[in-house]
Amino acid sequence: MKRPFPWNEEVEVSSESGESSSGSEMDISNGGNTKAAIDIAVSHIARDVLSEDLLIRRAAMYQDYMKQIPIPRYRGSIIPFTSWMGLGRSMKQLYGQPLHYLTNVLLKQWDQLRIDSEDEYKPIDDIIHPSKAEANIWLVEEVHRNTSSHLHIAKLWKEDPMHHAFVDSIFPKLEGLS
């Protein structure tokens, strides 16, 4: 079932009609219902704290999961690619592993750095040898998996409402876990 509007957007409710207000209605502007206004403000703060706490817990679970996935040891294939994100996508398919959120963001940034450069339309595998490029991504991936703070990830996720686009939905079978 689709919602008629997103839940996270504020909606103004107003009862503007041609009739005059009755004496039973309270006027917030003159302080008649300040407790209700405070309750609403507190509930917004509580909701924000709960959602931030939830985001931190999700980031901690994500980081713990990513630490458990071993970096592939045997990488003998040469993957042709034209962009960093394209190489990352091919690596995910070839090795059946996700790349860390931070690695995906970095690959996007590397692609954006090429805009308006003299080699913008030149395939990257003509500039950097594919083996070196892949090794570079795995090195960055190892750093992100093993050293990233879940609090930093949660902060980035909070700032980017589309963060889920950079969290891969590949779930390899983890060895040694039941």
Short mmCIF file of N, CA and C in Angstrom, two decimals:
data_model
loop_
_atom_site.label_atom_id
_atom_site.label_comp_id
_atom_site.label_asym_id
_atom_site.label_seq_id
_atom_site.Cartn_x
_atom_site.Cartn_y
_atom_site.Cartn_z
N MET A 1 0.84 -1.18 0.00
CA MET A 1 0.00 0.00 0.00
C MET A 1 0.88 1.24 0.00
N LYS A 2 0.64 2.16 -0.87
CA LYS A 2 1.44 3.37 -0.95
C LYS A 2 0.84 4.46 -0.09
N ARG A 3 1.75 5.21 0.52
CA ARG A 3 1.30 6.35 1.33
C ARG A 3 1.10 7.55 0.42
N PRO A 4 0.14 8.40 0.74
CA PRO A 4 -0.09 9.56 -0.11
C PRO A 4 1.02 10.59 0.00
N PHE A 5 1.80 10.55 1.08
CA PHE A 5 2.91 11.48 1.23
C PHE A 5 3.92 10.86 2.16
N PRO A 6 5.22 11.25 2.05
CA PRO A 6 6.25 10.68 2.92
C PRO A 6 6.00 11.02 4.38
N TRP A 7 6.32 10.07 5.26
CA TRP A 7 6.10 10.26 6.69
C TRP A 7 7.05 11.27 7.29
N ASN A 8 8.26 11.44 6.73
CA ASN A 8 9.24 12.29 7.37
C ASN A 8 9.08 13.77 7.05
N GLU A 9 8.13 14.13 6.23
CA GLU A 9 7.90 15.53 5.95
C GLU A 9 6.84 16.09 6.88
N GLU A 10 7.06 17.33 7.29
CA GLU A 10 6.09 17.96 8.17
C GLU A 10 4.89 18.45 7.36
N VAL A 11 3.73 18.37 7.94
CA VAL A 11 2.51 18.80 7.29
C VAL A 11 1.84 19.83 8.19
N GLU A 12 1.51 20.96 7.64
CA GLU A 12 0.82 21.98 8.41
C GLU A 12 -0.67 21.70 8.39
N VAL A 13 -1.26 21.76 9.55
CA VAL A 13 -2.70 21.56 9.66
C VAL A 13 -3.30 22.86 10.12
N SER A 14 -4.28 23.31 9.42
CA SER A 14 -4.88 24.59 9.73
C SER A 14 -6.39 24.47 9.60
N SER A 15 -7.10 25.17 10.47
CA SER A 15 -8.55 25.17 10.36
C SER A 15 -9.01 26.59 10.04
N GLU A 16 -8.65 26.99 8.84
CA GLU A 16 -9.04 28.33 8.42
C GLU A 16 -10.40 28.25 7.75
N SER A 17 -11.36 28.76 8.41
CA SER A 17 -12.68 28.84 7.80
C SER A 17 -13.20 30.25 8.04
N GLY A 18 -14.26 30.57 7.44
CA GLY A 18 -14.82 31.90 7.58
C GLY A 18 -15.47 32.13 8.93
N GLU A 19 -15.66 31.06 9.70
CA GLU A 19 -16.32 31.21 10.98
C GLU A 19 -15.34 31.69 12.04
N SER A 20 -15.87 32.37 13.02
CA SER A 20 -15.01 32.83 14.12
C SER A 20 -14.79 31.66 15.06
N SER A 21 -13.66 31.72 15.80
CA SER A 21 -13.36 30.63 16.73
C SER A 21 -14.26 30.70 17.93
N SER A 22 -14.58 29.52 18.41
CA SER A 22 -15.43 29.46 19.58
C SER A 22 -14.58 29.61 20.83
N GLY A 23 -15.21 29.86 21.94
CA GLY A 23 -14.50 30.06 23.19
C GLY A 23 -13.85 28.79 23.71
N SER A 24 -14.25 27.60 23.21
CA SER A 24 -13.68 26.35 23.71
C SER A 24 -12.32 26.05 23.06
N GLU A 25 -11.99 26.69 21.94
CA GLU A 25 -10.71 26.45 21.29
C GLU A 25 -9.63 27.25 22.00
N MET A 26 -8.45 26.63 22.11
CA MET A 26 -7.35 27.31 22.78
C MET A 26 -6.46 27.94 21.73
N ASP A 27 -5.95 29.07 22.05
CA ASP A 27 -5.10 29.80 21.13
C ASP A 27 -3.65 29.62 21.56
N ILE A 28 -2.84 28.96 20.73
CA ILE A 28 -1.45 28.71 21.06
C ILE A 28 -0.65 30.00 21.07
N SER A 29 -1.00 30.93 20.19
CA SER A 29 -0.21 32.16 20.09
C SER A 29 -0.24 32.98 21.37
N ASN A 30 -1.31 32.89 22.16
CA ASN A 30 -1.33 33.67 23.39
C ASN A 30 -0.96 32.83 24.60
N GLY A 31 -0.38 31.63 24.35
CA GLY A 31 0.11 30.81 25.46
C GLY A 31 -0.96 29.94 26.07
N GLY A 32 -2.12 29.84 25.48
CA GLY A 32 -3.20 29.05 26.05
C GLY A 32 -2.92 27.56 26.04
N ASN A 33 -2.09 27.07 25.12
CA ASN A 33 -1.82 25.64 25.03
C ASN A 33 -0.33 25.39 24.87
N THR A 34 0.47 26.00 25.69
CA THR A 34 1.92 25.83 25.58
C THR A 34 2.34 24.42 25.94
N LYS A 35 1.62 23.75 26.83
CA LYS A 35 1.97 22.37 27.20
C LYS A 35 1.86 21.46 25.97
N ALA A 36 0.82 21.64 25.18
CA ALA A 36 0.67 20.83 23.96
C ALA A 36 1.80 21.11 22.98
N ALA A 37 2.19 22.36 22.84
CA ALA A 37 3.28 22.72 21.95
C ALA A 37 4.59 22.11 22.44
N ILE A 38 4.81 22.12 23.75
CA ILE A 38 6.02 21.53 24.32
C ILE A 38 6.00 20.02 24.12
N ASP A 39 4.84 19.40 24.32
CA ASP A 39 4.73 17.95 24.13
C ASP A 39 5.05 17.57 22.69
N ILE A 40 4.59 18.36 21.75
CA ILE A 40 4.86 18.09 20.34
C ILE A 40 6.36 18.22 20.07
N ALA A 41 6.99 19.28 20.61
CA ALA A 41 8.43 19.48 20.41
C ALA A 41 9.22 18.33 21.04
N VAL A 42 8.84 17.91 22.23
CA VAL A 42 9.52 16.80 22.90
C VAL A 42 9.35 15.51 22.12
N SER A 43 8.16 15.29 21.56
CA SER A 43 7.96 14.06 20.80
C SER A 43 8.81 14.05 19.54
N HIS A 44 9.00 15.22 18.90
CA HIS A 44 9.89 15.30 17.73
C HIS A 44 11.32 15.00 18.13
N ILE A 45 11.77 15.53 19.25
CA ILE A 45 13.13 15.28 19.74
C ILE A 45 13.29 13.80 20.06
N ALA A 46 12.31 13.22 20.74
CA ALA A 46 12.36 11.80 21.08
C ALA A 46 12.43 10.94 19.83
N ARG A 47 11.64 11.28 18.82
CA ARG A 47 11.65 10.53 17.57
C ARG A 47 13.02 10.63 16.90
N ASP A 48 13.60 11.84 16.90
CA ASP A 48 14.92 12.01 16.30
C ASP A 48 15.98 11.21 17.04
N VAL A 49 15.91 11.20 18.38
CA VAL A 49 16.87 10.45 19.17
C VAL A 49 16.71 8.95 18.91
N LEU A 50 15.47 8.48 18.85
CA LEU A 50 15.22 7.07 18.58
C LEU A 50 15.73 6.69 17.19
N SER A 51 15.48 7.52 16.19
CA SER A 51 15.92 7.19 14.84
C SER A 51 17.44 7.25 14.75
N GLU A 52 18.06 8.19 15.48
CA GLU A 52 19.53 8.26 15.49
C GLU A 52 20.11 7.04 16.18
N ASP A 53 19.49 6.62 17.28
CA ASP A 53 19.95 5.42 17.99
C ASP A 53 19.80 4.19 17.09
N LEU A 54 18.71 4.11 16.38
CA LEU A 54 18.48 3.00 15.47
C LEU A 54 19.52 3.00 14.35
N LEU A 55 19.84 4.17 13.82
CA LEU A 55 20.84 4.29 12.77
C LEU A 55 22.21 3.86 13.28
N ILE A 56 22.55 4.23 14.51
CA ILE A 56 23.83 3.83 15.09
C ILE A 56 23.89 2.32 15.26
N ARG A 57 22.79 1.72 15.72
CA ARG A 57 22.77 0.26 15.88
C ARG A 57 22.88 -0.43 14.53
N ARG A 58 22.19 0.09 13.52
CA ARG A 58 22.28 -0.50 12.18
C ARG A 58 23.69 -0.39 11.63
N ALA A 59 24.34 0.76 11.85
CA ALA A 59 25.71 0.95 11.37
C ALA A 59 26.67 0.01 12.09
N ALA A 60 26.46 -0.20 13.39
CA ALA A 60 27.31 -1.12 14.15
C ALA A 60 27.15 -2.55 13.63
N MET A 61 25.91 -2.96 13.38
CA MET A 61 25.67 -4.30 12.85
C MET A 61 26.30 -4.44 11.46
N TYR A 62 26.15 -3.41 10.64
CA TYR A 62 26.73 -3.42 9.30
C TYR A 62 28.24 -3.54 9.37
N GLN A 63 28.88 -2.74 10.22
CA GLN A 63 30.33 -2.76 10.32
C GLN A 63 30.82 -4.11 10.86
N ASP A 64 30.14 -4.65 11.84
CA ASP A 64 30.52 -5.97 12.37
C ASP A 64 30.41 -7.04 11.28
N TYR A 65 29.35 -6.98 10.49
CA TYR A 65 29.17 -7.93 9.40
C TYR A 65 30.29 -7.79 8.37
N MET A 66 30.61 -6.57 7.98
CA MET A 66 31.64 -6.35 6.96
C MET A 66 33.01 -6.81 7.44
N LYS A 67 33.28 -6.71 8.74
CA LYS A 67 34.56 -7.18 9.28
C LYS A 67 34.69 -8.70 9.14
N GLN A 68 33.61 -9.41 9.11
CA GLN A 68 33.64 -10.87 9.05
C GLN A 68 33.90 -11.40 7.64
N ILE A 69 33.73 -10.57 6.62
CA ILE A 69 33.90 -11.03 5.24
C ILE A 69 35.38 -10.93 4.87
N PRO A 70 36.00 -12.05 4.55
CA PRO A 70 37.44 -12.00 4.20
C PRO A 70 37.66 -11.40 2.81
N ILE A 71 38.75 -10.69 2.66
CA ILE A 71 39.14 -10.17 1.35
C ILE A 71 39.62 -11.36 0.52
N PRO A 72 39.20 -11.48 -0.74
CA PRO A 72 39.65 -12.60 -1.57
C PRO A 72 41.18 -12.63 -1.69
N ARG A 73 41.75 -13.82 -1.53
CA ARG A 73 43.22 -13.94 -1.60
C ARG A 73 43.68 -14.17 -3.03
N TYR A 74 42.92 -14.90 -3.80
CA TYR A 74 43.34 -15.27 -5.14
C TYR A 74 42.59 -14.42 -6.16
N ARG A 75 43.34 -13.49 -6.74
CA ARG A 75 42.71 -12.57 -7.70
C ARG A 75 43.54 -12.59 -8.98
N GLY A 76 43.26 -13.55 -9.83
CA GLY A 76 44.08 -13.71 -11.02
C GLY A 76 43.46 -13.16 -12.29
N SER A 77 42.25 -12.67 -12.22
CA SER A 77 41.59 -12.22 -13.44
C SER A 77 41.86 -10.74 -13.70
N ILE A 78 41.85 -10.40 -14.98
CA ILE A 78 41.99 -8.99 -15.37
C ILE A 78 40.61 -8.54 -15.85
N ILE A 79 40.05 -7.57 -15.13
CA ILE A 79 38.69 -7.11 -15.40
C ILE A 79 38.75 -5.82 -16.23
N PRO A 80 38.23 -5.85 -17.47
CA PRO A 80 38.17 -4.60 -18.24
C PRO A 80 37.12 -3.67 -17.64
N PHE A 81 37.40 -2.38 -17.63
CA PHE A 81 36.45 -1.43 -17.05
C PHE A 81 36.68 -0.05 -17.63
N THR A 82 35.63 0.75 -17.59
CA THR A 82 35.74 2.12 -18.10
C THR A 82 35.60 3.15 -16.99
N SER A 83 35.03 2.74 -15.85
CA SER A 83 34.86 3.66 -14.72
C SER A 83 35.17 2.90 -13.44
N TRP A 84 35.43 3.64 -12.38
CA TRP A 84 35.70 3.03 -11.08
C TRP A 84 34.48 2.29 -10.56
N MET A 85 33.31 2.89 -10.70
CA MET A 85 32.09 2.22 -10.24
C MET A 85 31.82 0.96 -11.07
N GLY A 86 32.16 1.01 -12.36
CA GLY A 86 32.01 -0.17 -13.21
C GLY A 86 32.94 -1.29 -12.77
N LEU A 87 34.17 -0.95 -12.38
CA LEU A 87 35.10 -1.95 -11.88
C LEU A 87 34.57 -2.55 -10.57
N GLY A 88 34.07 -1.69 -9.69
CA GLY A 88 33.51 -2.18 -8.43
C GLY A 88 32.35 -3.13 -8.67
N ARG A 89 31.47 -2.78 -9.58
CA ARG A 89 30.31 -3.63 -9.91
C ARG A 89 30.79 -4.99 -10.45
N SER A 90 31.80 -4.99 -11.31
CA SER A 90 32.33 -6.24 -11.86
C SER A 90 32.99 -7.09 -10.77
N MET A 91 33.69 -6.45 -9.85
CA MET A 91 34.33 -7.17 -8.75
C MET A 91 33.28 -7.83 -7.85
N LYS A 92 32.19 -7.13 -7.60
CA LYS A 92 31.11 -7.70 -6.77
C LYS A 92 30.54 -8.95 -7.43
N GLN A 93 30.36 -8.89 -8.75
CA GLN A 93 29.81 -10.03 -9.47
C GLN A 93 30.81 -11.19 -9.52
N LEU A 94 32.06 -10.87 -9.78
CA LEU A 94 33.08 -11.90 -9.94
C LEU A 94 33.36 -12.63 -8.63
N TYR A 95 33.47 -11.89 -7.54
CA TYR A 95 33.83 -12.49 -6.25
C TYR A 95 32.63 -12.77 -5.35
N GLY A 96 31.44 -12.33 -5.73
CA GLY A 96 30.24 -12.58 -4.94
C GLY A 96 30.30 -11.93 -3.57
N GLN A 97 30.95 -10.79 -3.49
CA GLN A 97 31.09 -10.08 -2.22
C GLN A 97 30.61 -8.64 -2.36
N PRO A 98 30.09 -8.10 -1.27
CA PRO A 98 29.74 -6.67 -1.30
C PRO A 98 31.00 -5.85 -1.12
N LEU A 99 30.93 -4.62 -1.55
CA LEU A 99 31.97 -3.65 -1.18
C LEU A 99 31.39 -2.78 -0.07
N HIS A 100 32.25 -2.31 0.78
CA HIS A 100 31.84 -1.48 1.91
C HIS A 100 31.18 -0.20 1.40
N TYR A 101 30.25 0.31 2.18
CA TYR A 101 29.58 1.58 1.86
C TYR A 101 30.60 2.67 1.54
N LEU A 102 31.63 2.79 2.38
CA LEU A 102 32.63 3.84 2.18
C LEU A 102 33.43 3.62 0.89
N THR A 103 33.67 2.37 0.52
CA THR A 103 34.37 2.08 -0.73
C THR A 103 33.50 2.48 -1.92
N ASN A 104 32.22 2.15 -1.87
CA ASN A 104 31.31 2.53 -2.95
C ASN A 104 31.25 4.05 -3.11
N VAL A 105 31.20 4.77 -2.00
CA VAL A 105 31.17 6.23 -2.05
C VAL A 105 32.47 6.75 -2.66
N LEU A 106 33.60 6.15 -2.26
CA LEU A 106 34.90 6.57 -2.78
C LEU A 106 35.01 6.33 -4.29
N LEU A 107 34.51 5.19 -4.76
CA LEU A 107 34.53 4.91 -6.21
C LEU A 107 33.72 5.95 -6.98
N LYS A 108 32.58 6.34 -6.42
CA LYS A 108 31.77 7.37 -7.06
C LYS A 108 32.55 8.70 -7.10
N GLN A 109 33.23 9.02 -6.02
CA GLN A 109 34.01 10.26 -5.98
C GLN A 109 35.15 10.21 -6.99
N TRP A 110 35.81 9.06 -7.12
CA TRP A 110 36.89 8.94 -8.10
C TRP A 110 36.36 9.14 -9.52
N ASP A 111 35.17 8.62 -9.80
CA ASP A 111 34.57 8.86 -11.12
C ASP A 111 34.25 10.33 -11.32
N GLN A 112 33.76 10.99 -10.28
CA GLN A 112 33.43 12.42 -10.39
C GLN A 112 34.68 13.28 -10.57
N LEU A 113 35.81 12.82 -10.04
CA LEU A 113 37.06 13.58 -10.20
C LEU A 113 37.49 13.66 -11.65
N ARG A 114 37.07 12.73 -12.46
CA ARG A 114 37.45 12.69 -13.87
C ARG A 114 36.68 13.68 -14.72
N ILE A 115 35.58 14.19 -14.23
CA ILE A 115 34.75 15.11 -15.02
C ILE A 115 35.57 16.36 -15.35
N ASP A 116 35.55 16.71 -16.63
CA ASP A 116 36.27 17.86 -17.19
C ASP A 116 37.79 17.69 -17.21
N SER A 117 38.28 16.46 -17.01
CA SER A 117 39.72 16.23 -17.18
C SER A 117 39.98 15.90 -18.64
N GLU A 118 41.23 15.94 -19.04
CA GLU A 118 41.54 15.66 -20.45
C GLU A 118 41.30 14.19 -20.81
N ASP A 119 41.30 13.31 -19.82
CA ASP A 119 41.07 11.88 -20.05
C ASP A 119 39.68 11.43 -19.60
N GLU A 120 38.73 12.36 -19.52
CA GLU A 120 37.41 12.03 -19.00
C GLU A 120 36.74 10.88 -19.75
N TYR A 121 36.89 10.83 -21.05
CA TYR A 121 36.20 9.82 -21.85
C TYR A 121 37.08 8.62 -22.18
N LYS A 122 38.30 8.63 -21.69
CA LYS A 122 39.21 7.52 -21.91
C LYS A 122 38.94 6.45 -20.85
N PRO A 123 38.79 5.18 -21.27
CA PRO A 123 38.56 4.13 -20.27
C PRO A 123 39.70 4.09 -19.25
N ILE A 124 39.35 3.89 -18.01
CA ILE A 124 40.37 3.92 -16.96
C ILE A 124 41.35 2.77 -17.12
N ASP A 125 40.91 1.64 -17.69
CA ASP A 125 41.86 0.54 -17.85
C ASP A 125 42.91 0.82 -18.92
N ASP A 126 42.76 1.92 -19.68
CA ASP A 126 43.82 2.40 -20.58
C ASP A 126 44.80 3.30 -19.83
N ILE A 127 44.40 3.81 -18.68
CA ILE A 127 45.23 4.72 -17.88
C ILE A 127 45.95 3.96 -16.77
N ILE A 128 45.22 3.09 -16.08
CA ILE A 128 45.74 2.32 -14.95
C ILE A 128 45.54 0.84 -15.27
N HIS A 129 46.57 0.04 -15.08
CA HIS A 129 46.45 -1.39 -15.36
C HIS A 129 45.34 -1.99 -14.49
N PRO A 130 44.48 -2.83 -15.09
CA PRO A 130 43.36 -3.39 -14.33
C PRO A 130 43.77 -4.12 -13.05
N SER A 131 44.90 -4.81 -13.05
CA SER A 131 45.34 -5.52 -11.84
C SER A 131 45.68 -4.54 -10.73
N LYS A 132 46.32 -3.43 -11.08
CA LYS A 132 46.65 -2.41 -10.08
C LYS A 132 45.39 -1.74 -9.55
N ALA A 133 44.45 -1.46 -10.45
CA ALA A 133 43.20 -0.81 -10.03
C ALA A 133 42.42 -1.72 -9.08
N GLU A 134 42.34 -3.01 -9.43
CA GLU A 134 41.62 -3.95 -8.56
C GLU A 134 42.32 -4.09 -7.22
N ALA A 135 43.64 -4.20 -7.24
CA ALA A 135 44.39 -4.31 -5.98
C ALA A 135 44.19 -3.07 -5.12
N ASN A 136 44.13 -1.92 -5.76
CA ASN A 136 43.90 -0.66 -5.04
C ASN A 136 42.53 -0.68 -4.35
N ILE A 137 41.51 -1.14 -5.05
CA ILE A 137 40.17 -1.20 -4.46
C ILE A 137 40.14 -2.18 -3.29
N TRP A 138 40.78 -3.35 -3.45
CA TRP A 138 40.79 -4.32 -2.34
C TRP A 138 41.55 -3.78 -1.12
N LEU A 139 42.60 -3.02 -1.37
CA LEU A 139 43.34 -2.42 -0.25
C LEU A 139 42.46 -1.41 0.50
N VAL A 140 41.79 -0.55 -0.25
CA VAL A 140 40.87 0.42 0.36
C VAL A 140 39.73 -0.32 1.08
N GLU A 141 39.24 -1.38 0.46
CA GLU A 141 38.16 -2.17 1.06
C GLU A 141 38.59 -2.76 2.40
N GLU A 142 39.82 -3.27 2.45
CA GLU A 142 40.33 -3.84 3.70
C GLU A 142 40.41 -2.79 4.80
N VAL A 143 40.84 -1.59 4.44
CA VAL A 143 40.90 -0.50 5.42
C VAL A 143 39.49 -0.17 5.91
N HIS A 144 38.54 -0.04 5.00
CA HIS A 144 37.17 0.31 5.39
C HIS A 144 36.53 -0.79 6.24
N ARG A 145 36.73 -2.04 5.87
CA ARG A 145 36.12 -3.13 6.63
C ARG A 145 36.69 -3.24 8.04
N ASN A 146 37.99 -3.02 8.17
CA ASN A 146 38.64 -3.31 9.46
C ASN A 146 38.82 -2.11 10.38
N THR A 147 38.71 -0.90 9.86
CA THR A 147 39.05 0.24 10.72
C THR A 147 37.97 1.31 10.80
N SER A 148 36.89 1.19 10.08
CA SER A 148 35.87 2.25 10.08
C SER A 148 35.03 2.22 11.35
N SER A 149 34.73 3.39 11.85
CA SER A 149 33.88 3.53 13.04
C SER A 149 32.42 3.48 12.64
N HIS A 150 31.66 2.69 13.36
CA HIS A 150 30.22 2.63 13.09
C HIS A 150 29.55 3.98 13.37
N LEU A 151 30.11 4.75 14.29
CA LEU A 151 29.55 6.08 14.59
C LEU A 151 29.74 7.02 13.40
N HIS A 152 30.91 6.91 12.75
CA HIS A 152 31.15 7.74 11.56
C HIS A 152 30.22 7.33 10.43
N ILE A 153 30.04 6.04 10.26
CA ILE A 153 29.14 5.55 9.21
C ILE A 153 27.71 6.03 9.49
N ALA A 154 27.27 5.93 10.75
CA ALA A 154 25.92 6.38 11.11
C ALA A 154 25.76 7.87 10.83
N LYS A 155 26.79 8.65 11.12
CA LYS A 155 26.75 10.09 10.86
C LYS A 155 26.59 10.36 9.36
N LEU A 156 27.35 9.63 8.55
CA LEU A 156 27.23 9.80 7.10
C LEU A 156 25.86 9.37 6.60
N TRP A 157 25.34 8.28 7.15
CA TRP A 157 24.01 7.81 6.74
C TRP A 157 22.94 8.81 7.11
N LYS A 158 23.10 9.45 8.26
CA LYS A 158 22.10 10.44 8.69
C LYS A 158 22.09 11.64 7.74
N GLU A 159 23.27 12.02 7.25
CA GLU A 159 23.38 13.16 6.35
C GLU A 159 22.93 12.84 4.93
N ASP A 160 22.92 11.56 4.57
CA ASP A 160 22.56 11.15 3.22
C ASP A 160 21.33 10.24 3.25
N PRO A 161 20.15 10.78 2.94
CA PRO A 161 18.95 9.95 2.99
C PRO A 161 18.96 8.83 1.94
N MET A 162 19.83 8.91 0.96
CA MET A 162 19.92 7.86 -0.07
C MET A 162 21.11 6.94 0.18
N HIS A 163 21.58 6.83 1.42
CA HIS A 163 22.76 6.02 1.71
C HIS A 163 22.57 4.56 1.32
N HIS A 164 21.34 4.08 1.38
CA HIS A 164 21.09 2.67 1.06
C HIS A 164 21.47 2.32 -0.37
N ALA A 165 21.58 3.32 -1.24
CA ALA A 165 21.98 3.07 -2.63
C ALA A 165 23.43 2.61 -2.71
N PHE A 166 24.23 2.89 -1.68
CA PHE A 166 25.64 2.51 -1.68
C PHE A 166 25.92 1.35 -0.73
N VAL A 167 24.89 0.77 -0.16
CA VAL A 167 25.03 -0.43 0.68
C VAL A 167 24.61 -1.61 -0.18
N ASP A 168 25.58 -2.48 -0.48
CA ASP A 168 25.33 -3.60 -1.38
C ASP A 168 24.43 -4.64 -0.73
N SER A 169 23.62 -5.26 -1.55
CA SER A 169 22.70 -6.29 -1.06
C SER A 169 23.22 -7.68 -1.42
N ILE A 170 24.54 -7.85 -1.40
CA ILE A 170 25.16 -9.15 -1.64
C ILE A 170 25.51 -9.72 -0.28
N PHE A 171 25.05 -10.95 0.01
CA PHE A 171 25.30 -11.56 1.31
C PHE A 171 26.02 -12.89 1.11
N PRO A 172 27.36 -12.87 1.13
CA PRO A 172 28.07 -14.13 0.95
C PRO A 172 27.92 -15.02 2.19
N LYS A 173 28.09 -16.32 1.98
CA LYS A 173 28.04 -17.25 3.10
C LYS A 173 29.34 -17.09 3.88
N LEU A 174 29.23 -16.81 5.16
CA LEU A 174 30.41 -16.62 6.00
C LEU A 174 30.84 -17.96 6.58
N GLU A 175 32.09 -18.30 6.41
CA GLU A 175 32.60 -19.55 6.93
C GLU A 175 32.87 -19.42 8.42
N GLY A 176 32.73 -20.52 9.12
CA GLY A 176 33.03 -20.53 10.56
C GLY A 176 31.89 -20.03 11.43
N LEU A 177 30.77 -19.64 10.83
CA LEU A 177 29.62 -19.16 11.60
C LEU A 177 28.49 -20.14 11.41
N SER A 178 27.70 -20.37 12.46
CA SER A 178 26.57 -21.28 12.32
C SER A 178 25.26 -20.55 12.26
#
